[in-house]
mmCIF file of C-alpha atoms in Angstrom:
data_model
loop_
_atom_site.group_PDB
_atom_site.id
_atom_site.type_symbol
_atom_site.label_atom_id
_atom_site.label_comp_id
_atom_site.label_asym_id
_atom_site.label_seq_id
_atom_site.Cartn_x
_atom_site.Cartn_y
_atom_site.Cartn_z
ATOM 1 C CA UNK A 89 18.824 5.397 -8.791
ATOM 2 C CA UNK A 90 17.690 3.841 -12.240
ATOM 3 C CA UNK A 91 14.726 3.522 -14.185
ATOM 4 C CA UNK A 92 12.532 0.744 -13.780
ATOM 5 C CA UNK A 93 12.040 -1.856 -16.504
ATOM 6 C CA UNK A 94 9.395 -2.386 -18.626
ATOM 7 C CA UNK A 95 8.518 -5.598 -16.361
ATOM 8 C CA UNK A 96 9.347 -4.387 -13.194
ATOM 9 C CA UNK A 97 7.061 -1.117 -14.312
ATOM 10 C CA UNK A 98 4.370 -3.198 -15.278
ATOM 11 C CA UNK A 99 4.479 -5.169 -11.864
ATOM 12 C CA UNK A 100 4.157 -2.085 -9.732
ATOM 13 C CA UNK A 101 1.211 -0.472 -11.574
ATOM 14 C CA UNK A 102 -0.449 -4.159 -11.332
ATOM 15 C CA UNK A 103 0.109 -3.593 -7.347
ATOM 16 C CA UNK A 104 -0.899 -0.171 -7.163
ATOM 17 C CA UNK A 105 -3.947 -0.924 -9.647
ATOM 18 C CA UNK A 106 -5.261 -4.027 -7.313
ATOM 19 C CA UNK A 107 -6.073 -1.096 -4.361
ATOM 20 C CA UNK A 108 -6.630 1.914 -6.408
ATOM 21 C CA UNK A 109 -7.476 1.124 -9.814
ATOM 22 C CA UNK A 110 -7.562 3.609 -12.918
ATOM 23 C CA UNK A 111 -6.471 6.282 -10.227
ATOM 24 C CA UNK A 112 -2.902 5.312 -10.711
ATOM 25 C CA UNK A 113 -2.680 8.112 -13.447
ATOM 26 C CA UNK A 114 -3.566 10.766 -10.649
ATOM 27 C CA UNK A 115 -0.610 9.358 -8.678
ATOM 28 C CA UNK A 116 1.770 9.768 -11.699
ATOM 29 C CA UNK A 117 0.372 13.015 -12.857
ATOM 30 C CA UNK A 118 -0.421 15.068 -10.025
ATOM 31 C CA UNK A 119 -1.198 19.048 -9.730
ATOM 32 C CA UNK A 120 2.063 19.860 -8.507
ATOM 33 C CA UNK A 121 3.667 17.759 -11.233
ATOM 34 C CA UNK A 122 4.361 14.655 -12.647
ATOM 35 C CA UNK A 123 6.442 11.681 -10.311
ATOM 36 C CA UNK A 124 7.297 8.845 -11.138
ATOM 37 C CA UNK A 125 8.935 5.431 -10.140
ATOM 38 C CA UNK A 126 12.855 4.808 -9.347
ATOM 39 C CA UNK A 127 14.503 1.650 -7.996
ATOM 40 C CA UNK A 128 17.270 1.136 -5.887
ATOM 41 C CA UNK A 129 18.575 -2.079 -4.711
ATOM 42 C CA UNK A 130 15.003 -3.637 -5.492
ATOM 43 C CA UNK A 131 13.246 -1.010 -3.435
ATOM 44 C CA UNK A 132 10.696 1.134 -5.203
ATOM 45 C CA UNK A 133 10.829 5.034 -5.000
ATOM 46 C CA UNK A 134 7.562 7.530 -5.817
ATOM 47 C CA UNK A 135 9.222 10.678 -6.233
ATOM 48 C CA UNK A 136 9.080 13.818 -8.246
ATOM 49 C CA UNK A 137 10.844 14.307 -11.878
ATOM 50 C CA UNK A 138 12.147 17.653 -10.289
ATOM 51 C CA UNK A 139 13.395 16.090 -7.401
ATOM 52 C CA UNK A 140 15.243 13.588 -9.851
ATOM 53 C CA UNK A 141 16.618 16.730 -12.031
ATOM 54 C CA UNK A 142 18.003 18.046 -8.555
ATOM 55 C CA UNK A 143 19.612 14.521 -7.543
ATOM 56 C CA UNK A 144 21.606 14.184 -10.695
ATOM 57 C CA UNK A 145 23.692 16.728 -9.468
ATOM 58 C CA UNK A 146 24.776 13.701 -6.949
ATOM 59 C CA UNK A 147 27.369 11.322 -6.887
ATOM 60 C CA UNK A 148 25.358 7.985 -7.126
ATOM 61 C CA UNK A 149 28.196 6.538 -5.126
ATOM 62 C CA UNK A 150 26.676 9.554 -2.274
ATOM 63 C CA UNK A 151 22.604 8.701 -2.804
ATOM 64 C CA UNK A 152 21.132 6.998 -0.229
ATOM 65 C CA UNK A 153 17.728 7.825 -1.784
ATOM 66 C CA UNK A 154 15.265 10.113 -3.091
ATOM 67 C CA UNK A 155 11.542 10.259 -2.734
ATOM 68 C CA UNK A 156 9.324 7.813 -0.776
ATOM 69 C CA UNK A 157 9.961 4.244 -0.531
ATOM 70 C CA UNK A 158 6.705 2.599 -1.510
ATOM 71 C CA UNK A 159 7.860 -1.146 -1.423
ATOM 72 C CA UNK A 160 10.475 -3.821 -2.594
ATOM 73 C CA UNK A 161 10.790 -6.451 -5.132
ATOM 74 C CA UNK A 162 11.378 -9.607 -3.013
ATOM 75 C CA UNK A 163 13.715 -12.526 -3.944
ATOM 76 C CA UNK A 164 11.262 -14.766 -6.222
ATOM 77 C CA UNK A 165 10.437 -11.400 -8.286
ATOM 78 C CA UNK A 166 7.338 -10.503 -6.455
ATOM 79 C CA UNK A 167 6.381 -6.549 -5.907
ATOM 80 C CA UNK A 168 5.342 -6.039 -2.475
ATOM 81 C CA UNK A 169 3.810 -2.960 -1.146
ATOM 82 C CA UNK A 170 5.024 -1.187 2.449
ATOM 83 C CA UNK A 171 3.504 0.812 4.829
ATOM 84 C CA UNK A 172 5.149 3.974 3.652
ATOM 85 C CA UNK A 173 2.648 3.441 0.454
ATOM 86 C CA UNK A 174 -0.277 3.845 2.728
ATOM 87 C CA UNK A 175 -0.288 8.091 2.309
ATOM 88 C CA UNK A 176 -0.570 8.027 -1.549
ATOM 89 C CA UNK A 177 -2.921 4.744 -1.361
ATOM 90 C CA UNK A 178 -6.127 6.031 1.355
ATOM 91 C CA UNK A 179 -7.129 8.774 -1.161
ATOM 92 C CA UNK A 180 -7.286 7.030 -4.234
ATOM 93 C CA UNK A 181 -8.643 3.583 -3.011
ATOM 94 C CA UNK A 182 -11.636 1.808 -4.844
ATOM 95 C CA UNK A 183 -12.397 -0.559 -2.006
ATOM 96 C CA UNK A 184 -12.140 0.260 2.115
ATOM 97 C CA UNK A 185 -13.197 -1.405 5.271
ATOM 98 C CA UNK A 186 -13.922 0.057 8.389
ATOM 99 C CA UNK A 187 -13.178 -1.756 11.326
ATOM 100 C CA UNK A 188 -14.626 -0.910 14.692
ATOM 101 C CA UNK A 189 -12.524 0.547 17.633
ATOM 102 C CA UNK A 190 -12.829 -2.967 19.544
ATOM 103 C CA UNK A 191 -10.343 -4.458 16.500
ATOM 104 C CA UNK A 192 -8.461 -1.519 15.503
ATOM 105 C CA UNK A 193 -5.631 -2.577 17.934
ATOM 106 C CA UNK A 194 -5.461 -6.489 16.547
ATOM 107 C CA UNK A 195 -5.685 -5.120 13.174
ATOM 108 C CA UNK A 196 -2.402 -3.058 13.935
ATOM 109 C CA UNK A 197 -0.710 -6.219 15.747
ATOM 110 C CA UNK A 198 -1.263 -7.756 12.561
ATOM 111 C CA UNK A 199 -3.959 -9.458 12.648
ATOM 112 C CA UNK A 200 -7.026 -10.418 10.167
ATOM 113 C CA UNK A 201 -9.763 -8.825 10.513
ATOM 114 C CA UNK A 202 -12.780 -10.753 11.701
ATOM 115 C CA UNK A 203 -16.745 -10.338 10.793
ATOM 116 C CA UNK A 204 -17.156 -9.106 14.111
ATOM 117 C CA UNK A 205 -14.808 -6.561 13.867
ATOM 118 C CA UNK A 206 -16.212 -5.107 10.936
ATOM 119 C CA UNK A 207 -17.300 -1.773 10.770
ATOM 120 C CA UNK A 208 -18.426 -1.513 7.198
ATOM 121 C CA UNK A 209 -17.358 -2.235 3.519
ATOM 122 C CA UNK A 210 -17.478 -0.200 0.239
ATOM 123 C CA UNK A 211 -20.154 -2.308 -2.245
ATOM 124 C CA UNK A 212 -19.335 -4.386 -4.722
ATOM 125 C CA UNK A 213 -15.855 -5.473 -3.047
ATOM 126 C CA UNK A 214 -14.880 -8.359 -4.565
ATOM 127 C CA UNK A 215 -12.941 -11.394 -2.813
ATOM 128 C CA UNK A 216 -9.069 -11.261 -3.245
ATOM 129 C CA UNK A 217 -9.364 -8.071 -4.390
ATOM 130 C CA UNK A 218 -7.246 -4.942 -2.381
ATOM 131 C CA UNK A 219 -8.499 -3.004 0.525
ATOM 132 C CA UNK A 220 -7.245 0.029 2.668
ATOM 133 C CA UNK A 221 -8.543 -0.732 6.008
ATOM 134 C CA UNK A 222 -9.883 2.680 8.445
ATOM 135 C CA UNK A 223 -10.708 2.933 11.688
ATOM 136 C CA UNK A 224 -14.414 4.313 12.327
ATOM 137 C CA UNK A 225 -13.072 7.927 11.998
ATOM 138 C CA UNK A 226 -11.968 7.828 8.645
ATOM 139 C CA UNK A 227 -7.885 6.957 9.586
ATOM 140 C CA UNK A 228 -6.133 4.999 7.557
ATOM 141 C CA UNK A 229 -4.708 1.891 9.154
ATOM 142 C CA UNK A 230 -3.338 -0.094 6.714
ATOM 143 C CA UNK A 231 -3.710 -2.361 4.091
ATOM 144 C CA UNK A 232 -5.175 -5.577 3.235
ATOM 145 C CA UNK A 233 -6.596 -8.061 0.724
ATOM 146 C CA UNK A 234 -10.441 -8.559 1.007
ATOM 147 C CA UNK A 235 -11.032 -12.811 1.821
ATOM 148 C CA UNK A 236 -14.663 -12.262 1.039
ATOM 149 C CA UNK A 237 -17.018 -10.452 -1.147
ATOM 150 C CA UNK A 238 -19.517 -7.615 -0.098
ATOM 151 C CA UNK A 239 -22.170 -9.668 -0.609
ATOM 152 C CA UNK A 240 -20.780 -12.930 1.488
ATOM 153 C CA UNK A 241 -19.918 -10.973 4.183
ATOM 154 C CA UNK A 242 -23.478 -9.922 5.064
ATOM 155 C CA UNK A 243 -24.103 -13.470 5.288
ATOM 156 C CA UNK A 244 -20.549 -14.945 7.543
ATOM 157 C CA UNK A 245 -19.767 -16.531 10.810
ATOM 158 C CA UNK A 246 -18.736 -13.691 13.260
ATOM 159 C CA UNK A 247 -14.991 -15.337 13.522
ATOM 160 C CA UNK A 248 -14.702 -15.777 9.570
ATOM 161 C CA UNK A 249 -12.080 -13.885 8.389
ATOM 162 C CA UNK A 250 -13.041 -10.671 6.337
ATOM 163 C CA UNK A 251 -9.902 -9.481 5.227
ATOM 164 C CA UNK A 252 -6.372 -10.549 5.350
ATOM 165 C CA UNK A 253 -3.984 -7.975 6.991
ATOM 166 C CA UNK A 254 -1.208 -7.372 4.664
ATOM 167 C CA UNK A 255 0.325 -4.051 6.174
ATOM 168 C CA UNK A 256 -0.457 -1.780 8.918
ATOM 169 C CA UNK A 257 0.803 1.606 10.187
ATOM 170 C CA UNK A 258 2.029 -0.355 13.962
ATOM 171 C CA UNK A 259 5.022 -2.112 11.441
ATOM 172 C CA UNK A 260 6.884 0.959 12.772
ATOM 173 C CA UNK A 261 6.582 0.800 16.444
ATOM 174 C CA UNK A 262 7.055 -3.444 16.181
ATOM 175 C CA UNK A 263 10.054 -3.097 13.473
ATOM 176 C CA UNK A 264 11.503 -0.240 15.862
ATOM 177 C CA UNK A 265 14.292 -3.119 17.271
ATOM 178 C CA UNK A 266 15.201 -4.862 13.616
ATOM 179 C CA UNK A 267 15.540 -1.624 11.929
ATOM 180 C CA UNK A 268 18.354 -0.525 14.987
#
């Protein structure tokens, strides 16, 4: 596992900033003590600087991995966030959507969510801007990116879409045969 460059560093705080924003310094400097990012075959790993100091007693030719994969850079150089980011995410996020139980299960086919399966929304979301999605009691679902502001949202069609799904914690159970 290798550093990440200055580039690719600056690409995944960009990510991580779009959901959580300044809290990105709590992920890196935590109370039990400071993690940080590794890469491996363009996936990105959050994982502690002791952990690392124990893993350079490894082989590299032995390491599958260390830490938590939180996403992968794709082909065209784009950082994309998975699922597995979703723990370290729900705490810190600026901006969350509820959605009601009726649309909790499309929103974990991967679906949108609609206006009518809105819950609620954290003021002063702005559109395009990154969302952790919750079900009414407070579990995190997933991820998203909001398609409309706070305010235009009081103010949509029913069907319009509120948020575009862009991960969700039911990946698992529909990856389950691709991952075989």
């Amino acid at each position: 596992m290798r550093r990440l460059g200055e580039e690719k560093t600056k690409l995944v705080l960009l990510k991580l900033a779009k959901y959580i924003g300044d809290n990105v310094k709590f992920l890196l400097e935590r109370p039990d003590g400071v993690y940080c990012f590794r890469e491996q075959k363009d996936r990105i790993y959050y994982v502690s600087e002791k952990i690392i100091a124990l893993a350079n007693t490894v082989a590299p030719d032995n390491l599958m991995s260390v830490g938590t994969c939180i996403g992968k850079f794709t082909k065209t150089g784009k950082f994309r966030l998975h699922i597995t980011a979703l723990h370290y995410l729900s705490p810190y996020a600026k901006n969350k959507i509820w959605v009601k139980s009726s649309a909790e299960q499309q929103f974990l086919y991967g679906n949108h969510v609609n206006k009518a399966g809105l819950g609620k929304i954290t003021d002063n979301v702005n559109q395009y801007s990154g969302v952790v999605v919750y079900s009414m009691s407070d579990l995190p679902l997933g991820f998203g990116v909001a398609a409309k502001s706070t305010a235009d949202c009081k103010h949509a069609d029913p069907l319009s879409i509120i948020c575009f799904h862009e991960a969700d914690v039911g990946e698992y159970i529909r990856s389950e045969d691709t991952l075989l």
